[in-house]
PDB file of C-alpha atoms in Angstrom:
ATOM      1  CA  UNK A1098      19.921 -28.208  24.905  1.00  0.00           C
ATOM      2  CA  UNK A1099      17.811 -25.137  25.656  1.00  0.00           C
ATOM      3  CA  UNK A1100      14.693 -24.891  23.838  1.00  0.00           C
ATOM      4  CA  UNK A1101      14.779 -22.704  20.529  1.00  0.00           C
ATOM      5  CA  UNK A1102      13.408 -19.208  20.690  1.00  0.00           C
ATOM      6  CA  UNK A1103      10.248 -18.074  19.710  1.00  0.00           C
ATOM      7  CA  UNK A1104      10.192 -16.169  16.525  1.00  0.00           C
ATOM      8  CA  UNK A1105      10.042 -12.356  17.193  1.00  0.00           C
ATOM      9  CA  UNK A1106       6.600 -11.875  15.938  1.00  0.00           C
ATOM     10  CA  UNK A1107       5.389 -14.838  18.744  1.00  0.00           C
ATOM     11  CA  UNK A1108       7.339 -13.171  21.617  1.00  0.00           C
ATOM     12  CA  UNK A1109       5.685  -9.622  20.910  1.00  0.00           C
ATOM     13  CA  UNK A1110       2.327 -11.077  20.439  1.00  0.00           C
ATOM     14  CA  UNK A1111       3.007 -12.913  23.507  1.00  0.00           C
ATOM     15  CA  UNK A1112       3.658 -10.156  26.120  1.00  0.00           C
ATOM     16  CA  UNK A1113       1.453  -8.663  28.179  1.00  0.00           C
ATOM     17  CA  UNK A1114      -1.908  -7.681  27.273  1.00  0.00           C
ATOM     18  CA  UNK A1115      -1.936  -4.511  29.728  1.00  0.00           C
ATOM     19  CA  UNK A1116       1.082  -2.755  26.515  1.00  0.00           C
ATOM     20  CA  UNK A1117      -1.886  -2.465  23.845  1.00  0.00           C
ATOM     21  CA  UNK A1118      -0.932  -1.961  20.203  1.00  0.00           C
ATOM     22  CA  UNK A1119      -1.925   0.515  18.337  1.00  0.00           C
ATOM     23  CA  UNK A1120      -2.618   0.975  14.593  1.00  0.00           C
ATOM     24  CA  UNK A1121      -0.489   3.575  12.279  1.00  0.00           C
ATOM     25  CA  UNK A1122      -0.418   4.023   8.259  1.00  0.00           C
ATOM     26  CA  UNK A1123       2.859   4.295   6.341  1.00  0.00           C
ATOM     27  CA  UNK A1124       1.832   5.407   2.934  1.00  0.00           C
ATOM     28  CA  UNK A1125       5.344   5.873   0.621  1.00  0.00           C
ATOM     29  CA  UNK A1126       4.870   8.410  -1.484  1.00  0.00           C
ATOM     30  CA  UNK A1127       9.169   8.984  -2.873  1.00  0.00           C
ATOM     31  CA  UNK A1128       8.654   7.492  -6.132  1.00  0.00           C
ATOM     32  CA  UNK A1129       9.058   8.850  -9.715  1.00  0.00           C
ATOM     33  CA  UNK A1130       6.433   6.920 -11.655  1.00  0.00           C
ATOM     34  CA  UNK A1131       8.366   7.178 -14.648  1.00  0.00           C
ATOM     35  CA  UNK A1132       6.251   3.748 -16.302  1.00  0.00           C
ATOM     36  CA  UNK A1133       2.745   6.203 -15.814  1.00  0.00           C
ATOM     37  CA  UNK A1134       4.661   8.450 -18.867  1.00  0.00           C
ATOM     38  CA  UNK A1135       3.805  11.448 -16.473  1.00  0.00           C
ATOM     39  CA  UNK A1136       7.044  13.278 -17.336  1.00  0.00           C
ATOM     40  CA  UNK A1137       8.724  15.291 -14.314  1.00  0.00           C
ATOM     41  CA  UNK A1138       5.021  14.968 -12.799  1.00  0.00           C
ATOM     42  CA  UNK A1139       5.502  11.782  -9.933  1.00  0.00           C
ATOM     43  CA  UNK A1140       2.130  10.119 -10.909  1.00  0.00           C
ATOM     44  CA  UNK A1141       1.136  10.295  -6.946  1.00  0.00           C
ATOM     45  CA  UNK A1142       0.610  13.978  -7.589  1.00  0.00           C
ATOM     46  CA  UNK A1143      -1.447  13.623 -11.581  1.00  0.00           C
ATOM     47  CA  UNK A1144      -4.919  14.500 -11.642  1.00  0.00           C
ATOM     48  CA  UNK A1145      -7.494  11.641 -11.212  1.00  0.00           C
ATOM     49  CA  UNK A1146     -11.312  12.981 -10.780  1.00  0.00           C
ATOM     50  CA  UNK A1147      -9.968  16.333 -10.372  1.00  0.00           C
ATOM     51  CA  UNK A1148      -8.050  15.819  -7.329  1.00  0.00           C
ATOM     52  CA  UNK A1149      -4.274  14.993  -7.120  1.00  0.00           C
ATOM     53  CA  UNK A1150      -4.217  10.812  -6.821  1.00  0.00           C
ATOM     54  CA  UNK A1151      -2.864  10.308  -3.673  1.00  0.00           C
ATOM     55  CA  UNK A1152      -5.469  12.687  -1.688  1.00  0.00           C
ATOM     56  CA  UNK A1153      -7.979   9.824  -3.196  1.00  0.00           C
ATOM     57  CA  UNK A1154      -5.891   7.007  -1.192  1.00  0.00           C
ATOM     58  CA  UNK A1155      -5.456   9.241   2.261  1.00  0.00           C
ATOM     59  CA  UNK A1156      -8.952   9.781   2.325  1.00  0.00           C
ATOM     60  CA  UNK A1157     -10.057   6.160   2.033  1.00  0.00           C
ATOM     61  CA  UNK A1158      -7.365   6.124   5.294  1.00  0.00           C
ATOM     62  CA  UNK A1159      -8.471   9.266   6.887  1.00  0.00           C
ATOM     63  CA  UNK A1160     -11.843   7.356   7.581  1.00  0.00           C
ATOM     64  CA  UNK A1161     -10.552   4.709   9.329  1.00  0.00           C
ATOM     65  CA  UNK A1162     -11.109   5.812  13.238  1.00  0.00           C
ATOM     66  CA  UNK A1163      -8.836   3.134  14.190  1.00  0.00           C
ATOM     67  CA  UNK A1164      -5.800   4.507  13.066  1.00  0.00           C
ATOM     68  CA  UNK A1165      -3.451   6.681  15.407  1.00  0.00           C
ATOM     69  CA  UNK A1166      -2.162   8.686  12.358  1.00  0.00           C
ATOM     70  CA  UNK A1167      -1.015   8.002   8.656  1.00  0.00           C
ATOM     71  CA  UNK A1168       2.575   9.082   7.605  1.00  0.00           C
ATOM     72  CA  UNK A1169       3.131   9.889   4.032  1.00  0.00           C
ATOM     73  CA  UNK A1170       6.781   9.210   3.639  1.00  0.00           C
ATOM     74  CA  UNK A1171       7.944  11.682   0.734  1.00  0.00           C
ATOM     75  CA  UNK A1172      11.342  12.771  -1.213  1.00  0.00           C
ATOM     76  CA  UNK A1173      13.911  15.005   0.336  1.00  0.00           C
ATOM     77  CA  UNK A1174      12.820  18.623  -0.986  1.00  0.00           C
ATOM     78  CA  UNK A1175       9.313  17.557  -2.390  1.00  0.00           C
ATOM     79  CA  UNK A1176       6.843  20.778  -1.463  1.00  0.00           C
ATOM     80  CA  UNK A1177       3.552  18.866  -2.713  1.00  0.00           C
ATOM     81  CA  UNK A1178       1.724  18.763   0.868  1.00  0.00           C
ATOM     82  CA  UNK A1179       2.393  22.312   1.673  1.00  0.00           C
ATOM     83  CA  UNK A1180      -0.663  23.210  -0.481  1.00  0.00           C
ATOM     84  CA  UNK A1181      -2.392  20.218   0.668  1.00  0.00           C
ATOM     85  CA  UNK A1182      -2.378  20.050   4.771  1.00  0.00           C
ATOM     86  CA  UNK A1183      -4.709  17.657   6.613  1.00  0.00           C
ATOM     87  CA  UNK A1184      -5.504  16.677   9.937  1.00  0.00           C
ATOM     88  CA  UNK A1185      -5.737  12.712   9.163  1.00  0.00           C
ATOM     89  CA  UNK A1186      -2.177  12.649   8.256  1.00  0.00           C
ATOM     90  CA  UNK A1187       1.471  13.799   8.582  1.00  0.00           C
ATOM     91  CA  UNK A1188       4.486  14.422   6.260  1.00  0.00           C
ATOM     92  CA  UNK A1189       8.864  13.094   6.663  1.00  0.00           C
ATOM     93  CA  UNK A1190      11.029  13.569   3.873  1.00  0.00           C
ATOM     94  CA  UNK A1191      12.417  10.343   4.722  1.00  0.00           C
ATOM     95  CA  UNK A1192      11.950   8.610   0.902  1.00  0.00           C
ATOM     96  CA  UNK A1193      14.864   6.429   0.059  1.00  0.00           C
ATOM     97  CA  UNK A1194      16.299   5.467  -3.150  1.00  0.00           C
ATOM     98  CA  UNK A1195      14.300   1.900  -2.930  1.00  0.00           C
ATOM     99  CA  UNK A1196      10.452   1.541  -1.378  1.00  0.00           C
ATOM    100  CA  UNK A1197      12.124  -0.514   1.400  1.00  0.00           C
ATOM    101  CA  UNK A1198      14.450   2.772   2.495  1.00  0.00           C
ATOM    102  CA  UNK A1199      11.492   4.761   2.185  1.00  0.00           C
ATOM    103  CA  UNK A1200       9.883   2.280   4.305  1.00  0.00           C
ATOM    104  CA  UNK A1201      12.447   1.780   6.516  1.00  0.00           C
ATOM    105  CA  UNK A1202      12.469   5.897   6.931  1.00  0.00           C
ATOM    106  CA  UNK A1203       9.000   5.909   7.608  1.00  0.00           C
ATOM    107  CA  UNK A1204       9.190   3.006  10.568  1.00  0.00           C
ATOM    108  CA  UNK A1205      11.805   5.118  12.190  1.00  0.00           C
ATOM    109  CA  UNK A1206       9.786   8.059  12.087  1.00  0.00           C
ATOM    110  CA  UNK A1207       7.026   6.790  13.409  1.00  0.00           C
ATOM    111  CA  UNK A1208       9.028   5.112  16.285  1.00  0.00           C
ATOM    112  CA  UNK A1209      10.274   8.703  16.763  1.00  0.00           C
ATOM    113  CA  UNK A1210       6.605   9.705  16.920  1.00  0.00           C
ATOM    114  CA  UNK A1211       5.902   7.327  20.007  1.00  0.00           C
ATOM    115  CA  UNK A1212       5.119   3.954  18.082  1.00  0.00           C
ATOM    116  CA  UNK A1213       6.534   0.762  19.946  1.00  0.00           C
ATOM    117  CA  UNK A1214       7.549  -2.468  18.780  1.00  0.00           C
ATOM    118  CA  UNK A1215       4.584  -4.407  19.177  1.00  0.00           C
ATOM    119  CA  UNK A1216       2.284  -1.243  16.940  1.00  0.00           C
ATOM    120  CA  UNK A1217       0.903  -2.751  13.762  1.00  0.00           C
ATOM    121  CA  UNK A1218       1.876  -0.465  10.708  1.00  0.00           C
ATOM    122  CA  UNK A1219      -0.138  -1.036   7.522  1.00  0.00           C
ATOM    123  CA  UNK A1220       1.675  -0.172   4.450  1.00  0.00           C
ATOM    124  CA  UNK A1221      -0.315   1.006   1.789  1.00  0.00           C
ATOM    125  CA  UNK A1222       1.231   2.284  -2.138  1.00  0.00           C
ATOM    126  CA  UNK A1223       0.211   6.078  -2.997  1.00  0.00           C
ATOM    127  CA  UNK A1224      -0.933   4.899  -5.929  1.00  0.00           C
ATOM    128  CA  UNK A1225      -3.612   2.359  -4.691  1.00  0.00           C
ATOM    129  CA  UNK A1226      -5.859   5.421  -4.779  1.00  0.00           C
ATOM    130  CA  UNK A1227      -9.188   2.859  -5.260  1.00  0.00           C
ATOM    131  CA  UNK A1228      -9.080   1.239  -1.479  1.00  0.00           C
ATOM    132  CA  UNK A1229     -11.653   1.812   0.413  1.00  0.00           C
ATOM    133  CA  UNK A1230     -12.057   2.519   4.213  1.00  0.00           C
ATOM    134  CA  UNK A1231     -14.354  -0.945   4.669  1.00  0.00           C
ATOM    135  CA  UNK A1232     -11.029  -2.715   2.703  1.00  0.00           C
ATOM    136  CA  UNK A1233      -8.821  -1.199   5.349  1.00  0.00           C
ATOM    137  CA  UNK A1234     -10.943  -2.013   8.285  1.00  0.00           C
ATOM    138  CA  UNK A1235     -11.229  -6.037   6.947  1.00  0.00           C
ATOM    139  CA  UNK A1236      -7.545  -5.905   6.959  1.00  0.00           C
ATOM    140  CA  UNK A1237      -7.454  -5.008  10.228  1.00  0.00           C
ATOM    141  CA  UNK A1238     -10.283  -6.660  11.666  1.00  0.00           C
ATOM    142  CA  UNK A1239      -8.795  -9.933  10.604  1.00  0.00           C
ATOM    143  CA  UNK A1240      -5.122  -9.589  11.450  1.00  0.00           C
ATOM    144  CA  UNK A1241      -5.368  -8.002  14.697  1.00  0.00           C
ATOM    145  CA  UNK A1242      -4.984 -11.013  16.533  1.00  0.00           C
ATOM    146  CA  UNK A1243      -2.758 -13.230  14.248  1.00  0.00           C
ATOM    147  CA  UNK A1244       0.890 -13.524  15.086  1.00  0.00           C
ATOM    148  CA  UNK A1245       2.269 -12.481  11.914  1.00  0.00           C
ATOM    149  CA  UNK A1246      -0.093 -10.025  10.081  1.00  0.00           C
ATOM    150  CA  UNK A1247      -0.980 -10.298   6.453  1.00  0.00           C
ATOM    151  CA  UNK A1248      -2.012  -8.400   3.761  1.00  0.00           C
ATOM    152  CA  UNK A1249      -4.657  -7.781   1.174  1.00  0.00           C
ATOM    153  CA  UNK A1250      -4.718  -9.648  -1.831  1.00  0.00           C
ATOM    154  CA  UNK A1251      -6.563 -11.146  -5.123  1.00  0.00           C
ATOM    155  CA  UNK A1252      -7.309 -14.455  -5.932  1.00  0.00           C
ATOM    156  CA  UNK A1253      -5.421 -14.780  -9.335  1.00  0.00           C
ATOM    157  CA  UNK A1254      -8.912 -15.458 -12.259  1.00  0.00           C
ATOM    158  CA  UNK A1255      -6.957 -15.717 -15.421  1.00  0.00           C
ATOM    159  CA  UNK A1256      -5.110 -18.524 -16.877  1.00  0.00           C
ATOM    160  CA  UNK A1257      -1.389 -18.189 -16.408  1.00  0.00           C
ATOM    161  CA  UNK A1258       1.607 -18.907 -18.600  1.00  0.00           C
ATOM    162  CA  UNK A1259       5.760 -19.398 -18.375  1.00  0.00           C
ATOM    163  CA  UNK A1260       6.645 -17.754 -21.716  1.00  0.00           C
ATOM    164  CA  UNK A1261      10.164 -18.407 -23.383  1.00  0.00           C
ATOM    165  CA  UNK A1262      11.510 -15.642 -25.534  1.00  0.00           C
ATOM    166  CA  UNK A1263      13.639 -16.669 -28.853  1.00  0.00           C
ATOM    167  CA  UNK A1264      13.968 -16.197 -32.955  1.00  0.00           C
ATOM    168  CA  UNK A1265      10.425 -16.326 -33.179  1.00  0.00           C
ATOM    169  CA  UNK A1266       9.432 -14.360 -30.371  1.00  0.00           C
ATOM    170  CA  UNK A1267       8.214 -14.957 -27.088  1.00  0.00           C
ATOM    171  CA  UNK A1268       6.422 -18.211 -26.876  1.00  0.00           C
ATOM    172  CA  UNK A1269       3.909 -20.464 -24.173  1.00  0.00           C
ATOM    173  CA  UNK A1270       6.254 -22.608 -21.881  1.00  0.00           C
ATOM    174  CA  UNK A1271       3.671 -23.970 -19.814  1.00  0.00           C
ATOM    175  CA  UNK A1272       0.532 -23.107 -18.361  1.00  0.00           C
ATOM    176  CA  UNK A1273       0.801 -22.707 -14.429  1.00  0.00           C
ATOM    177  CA  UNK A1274      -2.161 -24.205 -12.137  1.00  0.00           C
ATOM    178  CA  UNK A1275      -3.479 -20.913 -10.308  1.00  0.00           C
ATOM    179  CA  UNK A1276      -5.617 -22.470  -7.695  1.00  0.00           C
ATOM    180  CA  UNK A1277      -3.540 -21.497  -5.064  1.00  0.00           C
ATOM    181  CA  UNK A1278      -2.274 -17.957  -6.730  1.00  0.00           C
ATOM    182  CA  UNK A1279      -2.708 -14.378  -5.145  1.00  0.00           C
ATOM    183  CA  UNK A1280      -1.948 -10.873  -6.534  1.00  0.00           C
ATOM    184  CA  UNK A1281      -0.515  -9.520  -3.491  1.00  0.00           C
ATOM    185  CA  UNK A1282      -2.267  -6.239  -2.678  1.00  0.00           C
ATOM    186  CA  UNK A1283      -1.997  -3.168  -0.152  1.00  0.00           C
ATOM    187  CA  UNK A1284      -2.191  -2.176   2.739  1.00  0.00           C
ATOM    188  CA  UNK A1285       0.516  -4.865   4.056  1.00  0.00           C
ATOM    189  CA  UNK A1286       0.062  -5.066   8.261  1.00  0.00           C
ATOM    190  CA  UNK A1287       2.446  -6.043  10.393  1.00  0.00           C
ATOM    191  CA  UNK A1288       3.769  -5.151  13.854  1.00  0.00           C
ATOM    192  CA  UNK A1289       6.895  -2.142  13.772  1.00  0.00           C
ATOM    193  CA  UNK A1290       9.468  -4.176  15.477  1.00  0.00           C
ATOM    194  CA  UNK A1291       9.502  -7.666  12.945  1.00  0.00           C
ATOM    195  CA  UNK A1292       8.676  -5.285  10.066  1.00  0.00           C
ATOM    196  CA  UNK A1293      11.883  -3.289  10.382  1.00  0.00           C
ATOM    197  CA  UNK A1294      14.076  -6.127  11.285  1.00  0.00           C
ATOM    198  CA  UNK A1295      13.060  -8.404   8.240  1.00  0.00           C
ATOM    199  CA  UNK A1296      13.704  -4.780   5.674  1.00  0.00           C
ATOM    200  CA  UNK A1297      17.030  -4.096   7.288  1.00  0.00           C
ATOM    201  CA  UNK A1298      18.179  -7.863   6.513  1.00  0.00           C
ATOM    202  CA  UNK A1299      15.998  -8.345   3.359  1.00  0.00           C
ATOM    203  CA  UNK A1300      14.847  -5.172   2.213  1.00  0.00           C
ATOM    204  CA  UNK A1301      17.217  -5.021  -0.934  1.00  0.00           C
ATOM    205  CA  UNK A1302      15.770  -7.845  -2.759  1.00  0.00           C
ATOM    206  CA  UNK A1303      12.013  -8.010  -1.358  1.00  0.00           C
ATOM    207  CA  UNK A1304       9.565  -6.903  -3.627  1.00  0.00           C
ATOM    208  CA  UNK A1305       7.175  -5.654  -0.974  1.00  0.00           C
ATOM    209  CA  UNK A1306       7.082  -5.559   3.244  1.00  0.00           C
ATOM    210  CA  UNK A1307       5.157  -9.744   3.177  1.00  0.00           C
ATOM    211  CA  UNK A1308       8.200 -11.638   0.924  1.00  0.00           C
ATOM    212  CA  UNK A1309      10.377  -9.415   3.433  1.00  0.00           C
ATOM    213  CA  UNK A1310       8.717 -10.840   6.316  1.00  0.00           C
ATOM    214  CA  UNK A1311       8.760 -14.458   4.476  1.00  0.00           C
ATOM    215  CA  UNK A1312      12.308 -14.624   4.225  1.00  0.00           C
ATOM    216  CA  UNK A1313      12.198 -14.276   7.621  1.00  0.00           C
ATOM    217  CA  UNK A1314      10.337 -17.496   7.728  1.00  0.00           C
ATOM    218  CA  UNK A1315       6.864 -16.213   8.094  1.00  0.00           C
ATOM    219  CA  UNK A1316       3.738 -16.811   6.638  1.00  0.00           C
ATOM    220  CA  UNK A1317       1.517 -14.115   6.589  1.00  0.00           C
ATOM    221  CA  UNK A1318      -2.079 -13.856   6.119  1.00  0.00           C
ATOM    222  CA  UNK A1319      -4.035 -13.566   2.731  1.00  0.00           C
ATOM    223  CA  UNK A1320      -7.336 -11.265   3.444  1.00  0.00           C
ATOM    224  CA  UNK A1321      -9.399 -10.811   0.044  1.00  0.00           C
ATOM    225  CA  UNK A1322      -9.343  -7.186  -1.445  1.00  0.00           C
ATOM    226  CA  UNK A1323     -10.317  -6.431  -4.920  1.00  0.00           C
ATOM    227  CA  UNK A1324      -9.708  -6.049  -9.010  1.00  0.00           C
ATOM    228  CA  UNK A1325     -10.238  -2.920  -8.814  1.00  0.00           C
ATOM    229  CA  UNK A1326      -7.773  -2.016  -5.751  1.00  0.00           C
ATOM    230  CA  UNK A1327      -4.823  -1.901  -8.186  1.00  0.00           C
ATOM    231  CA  UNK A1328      -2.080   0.409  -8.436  1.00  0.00           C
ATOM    232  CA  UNK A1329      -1.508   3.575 -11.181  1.00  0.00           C
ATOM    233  CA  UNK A1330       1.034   1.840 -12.881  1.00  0.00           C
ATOM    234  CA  UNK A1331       0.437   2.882 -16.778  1.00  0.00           C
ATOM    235  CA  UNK A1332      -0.989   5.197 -18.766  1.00  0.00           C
ATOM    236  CA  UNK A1333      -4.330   3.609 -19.674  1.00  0.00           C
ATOM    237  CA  UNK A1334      -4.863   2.992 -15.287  1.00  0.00           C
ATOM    238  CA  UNK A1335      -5.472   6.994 -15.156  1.00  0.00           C
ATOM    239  CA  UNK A1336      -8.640   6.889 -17.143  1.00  0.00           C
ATOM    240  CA  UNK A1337      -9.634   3.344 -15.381  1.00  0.00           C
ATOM    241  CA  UNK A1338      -8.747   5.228 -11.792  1.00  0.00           C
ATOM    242  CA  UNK A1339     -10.859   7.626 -13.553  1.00  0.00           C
ATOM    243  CA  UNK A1340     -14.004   5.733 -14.379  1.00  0.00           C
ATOM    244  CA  UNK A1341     -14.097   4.223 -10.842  1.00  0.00           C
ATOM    245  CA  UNK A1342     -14.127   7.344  -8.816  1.00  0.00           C
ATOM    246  CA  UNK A1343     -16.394   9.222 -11.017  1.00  0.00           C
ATOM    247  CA  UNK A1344     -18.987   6.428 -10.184  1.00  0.00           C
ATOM    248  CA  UNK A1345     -18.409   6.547  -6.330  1.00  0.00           C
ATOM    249  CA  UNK A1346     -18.654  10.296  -7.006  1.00  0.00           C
ATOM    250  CA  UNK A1347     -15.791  10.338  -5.044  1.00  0.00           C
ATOM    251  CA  UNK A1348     -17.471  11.675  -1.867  1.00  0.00           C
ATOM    252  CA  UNK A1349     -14.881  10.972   0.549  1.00  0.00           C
ATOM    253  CA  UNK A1350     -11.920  12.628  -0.570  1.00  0.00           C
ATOM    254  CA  UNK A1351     -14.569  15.625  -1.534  1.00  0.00           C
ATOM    255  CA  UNK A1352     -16.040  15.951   1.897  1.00  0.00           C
ATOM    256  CA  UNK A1353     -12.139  16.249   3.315  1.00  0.00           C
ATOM    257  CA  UNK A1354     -10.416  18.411   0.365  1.00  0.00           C
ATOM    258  CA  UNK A1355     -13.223  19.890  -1.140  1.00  0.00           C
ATOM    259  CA  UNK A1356     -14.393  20.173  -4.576  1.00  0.00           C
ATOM    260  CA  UNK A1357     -17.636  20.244  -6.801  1.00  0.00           C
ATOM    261  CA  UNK A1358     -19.482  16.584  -7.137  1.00  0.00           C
ATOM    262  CA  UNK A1359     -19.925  15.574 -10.621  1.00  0.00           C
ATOM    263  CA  UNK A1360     -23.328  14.279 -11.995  1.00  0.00           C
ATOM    264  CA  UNK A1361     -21.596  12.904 -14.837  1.00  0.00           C
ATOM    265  CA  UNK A1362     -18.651  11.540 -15.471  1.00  0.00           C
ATOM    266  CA  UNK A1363     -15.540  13.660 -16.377  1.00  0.00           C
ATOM    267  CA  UNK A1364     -13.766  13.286 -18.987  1.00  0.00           C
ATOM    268  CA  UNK A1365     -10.956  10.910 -18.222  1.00  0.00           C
ATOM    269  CA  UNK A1366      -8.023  12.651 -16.374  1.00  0.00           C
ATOM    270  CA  UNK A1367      -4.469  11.537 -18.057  1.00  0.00           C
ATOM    271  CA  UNK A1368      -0.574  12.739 -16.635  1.00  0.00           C
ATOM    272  CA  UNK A1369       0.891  15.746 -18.430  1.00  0.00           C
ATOM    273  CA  UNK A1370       1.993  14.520 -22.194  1.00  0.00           C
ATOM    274  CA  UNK A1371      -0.669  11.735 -22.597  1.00  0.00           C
ATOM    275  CA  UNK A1372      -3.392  11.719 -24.289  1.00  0.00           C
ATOM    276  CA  UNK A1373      -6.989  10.333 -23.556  1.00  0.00           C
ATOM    277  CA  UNK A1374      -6.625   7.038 -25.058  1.00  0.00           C
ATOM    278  CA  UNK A1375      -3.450   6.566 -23.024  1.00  0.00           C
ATOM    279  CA  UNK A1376      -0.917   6.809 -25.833  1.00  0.00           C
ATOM    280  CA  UNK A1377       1.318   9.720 -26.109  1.00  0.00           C
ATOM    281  CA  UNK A1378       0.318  13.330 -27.188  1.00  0.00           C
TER     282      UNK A1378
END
């Protein structure tokens, strides 16, 4: 019987060295954010520190000197980044109706832009707007040369519980051993070619590009991020987002879009109809 093949992510890291790959940023950026309560405002585009949120997250990209280019894969008919230009990055209304279409968009665009199979693409959520350009650069630094890629991530520190809901409300099942548990983080890396094969087959019921590339039967690579590189999800993250940036003072996405620097920190920036404990106006 002839051998098995080699899974697609071994064959591409297996051809010639003299075909370098090179490194490109998908960022999707289609979403509605209706959890942040931002109203018709997508939270990507609510005021954190004074800047829109996602210029925060493309300038922790736009500093990475390894990158090619970063698309920001938006809606059909969204206008946001022609008031906001920049040189680090570029702009496809490809956003889909799921992140994995948007995704999906995005990888064809960029193939359409001159990236090849073999071209790691790291995936990174507009509203992670608290990675840094060192985070970014670990990522790479450490996946470069694996077969599969991986993706940043945080080693799980409180206890976990199964719940049960019921007549007398929701209830401890069990608690769950988290020695081995991860809150899977962005940017996610892997190379173009497996990427887009493992969304097309499993995009519609992976929760992000790695369990896409683990149904494929892949195991990709845990690289330790940080708390605080968590996503806008709710209300209460603006004025946490908030907090953070005001004590970086933010420099980086000041030096690239401009702005005053604060001495002090602002008062915390909410979306449009909440207030600044978080709960609605």
């Amino acid at each position: 019987m002839p051998p098995e093949p080699l899974p697609l992510a071994a064959q591409l890291q297996g051809r010639a060295a003299a075909d370098p790959a090179h490194f490109w940023a998908l960022v999707p950026c289609a979403g509605s954010g209706t959890r942040a309560g931002a109203g018709t405002t997508p939270k990507q585009y609510c005021p954190v520190a004074g800047l829109p949120l996602v210029l925060h997250t493309l300038a922790a990209f736009a500093g990475v000197e390894r990158l090619r280019s970063t698309l920001v894969a938006v809606a059909p008919g969204d206008m946001f980044f022609e008031a906001h230009g920049g040189g680090s990055y570029f702009t496809a209304a490809c956003g889909g109706a799921t992140r994995a279409d948007t995704v999906l968009g995005g990888l064809r665009e960029l193939r359409a832009r001159g990236a090849g199979e073999r071209d790691w693409v790291l995936v990174h959520d507009a509203a992670r707007c608290l990675v840094t350009t060192a985070q970014i650069n670990a990522l790479i630094d450490s996946c470069a040369g694996d077969q599969v890629g991986g993706l940043l991530a945080h080693k799980l520190a409180d206890t976990l519980k199964t719940a049960s809901s019921g007549p007398g409300g929701i209830r401890v099942v069990s608690t769950v051993d988290r020695g081995d548990k991860w809150l899977a983080q962005t940017p996610q890396m892997f190379r173009l070619g497996p990427l887009t094969t493992a969304l097309e087959k499993f995009g519609a019921v992976a929760t992000d590009e790695a369990s896409a590339m683990e149904a494929m039967g892949e195991h990709p690579r845990l690289v330790a991020g940080s708390a605080l590189n968590f996503k806008v999800t709710y209300p209460e993250d603006f004025a946490l987002a908030e907090a953070v940036l005001a004590q970086r003072m933010h420099a980086a996405t000041l030096d690239r879009f401009g702005g005053a620097h604060r001495a002090a920190p602002p008062s915390p920036a909410a979306p449009p109809g909440v207030g600044a404990t978080g709960s609605a106006a």
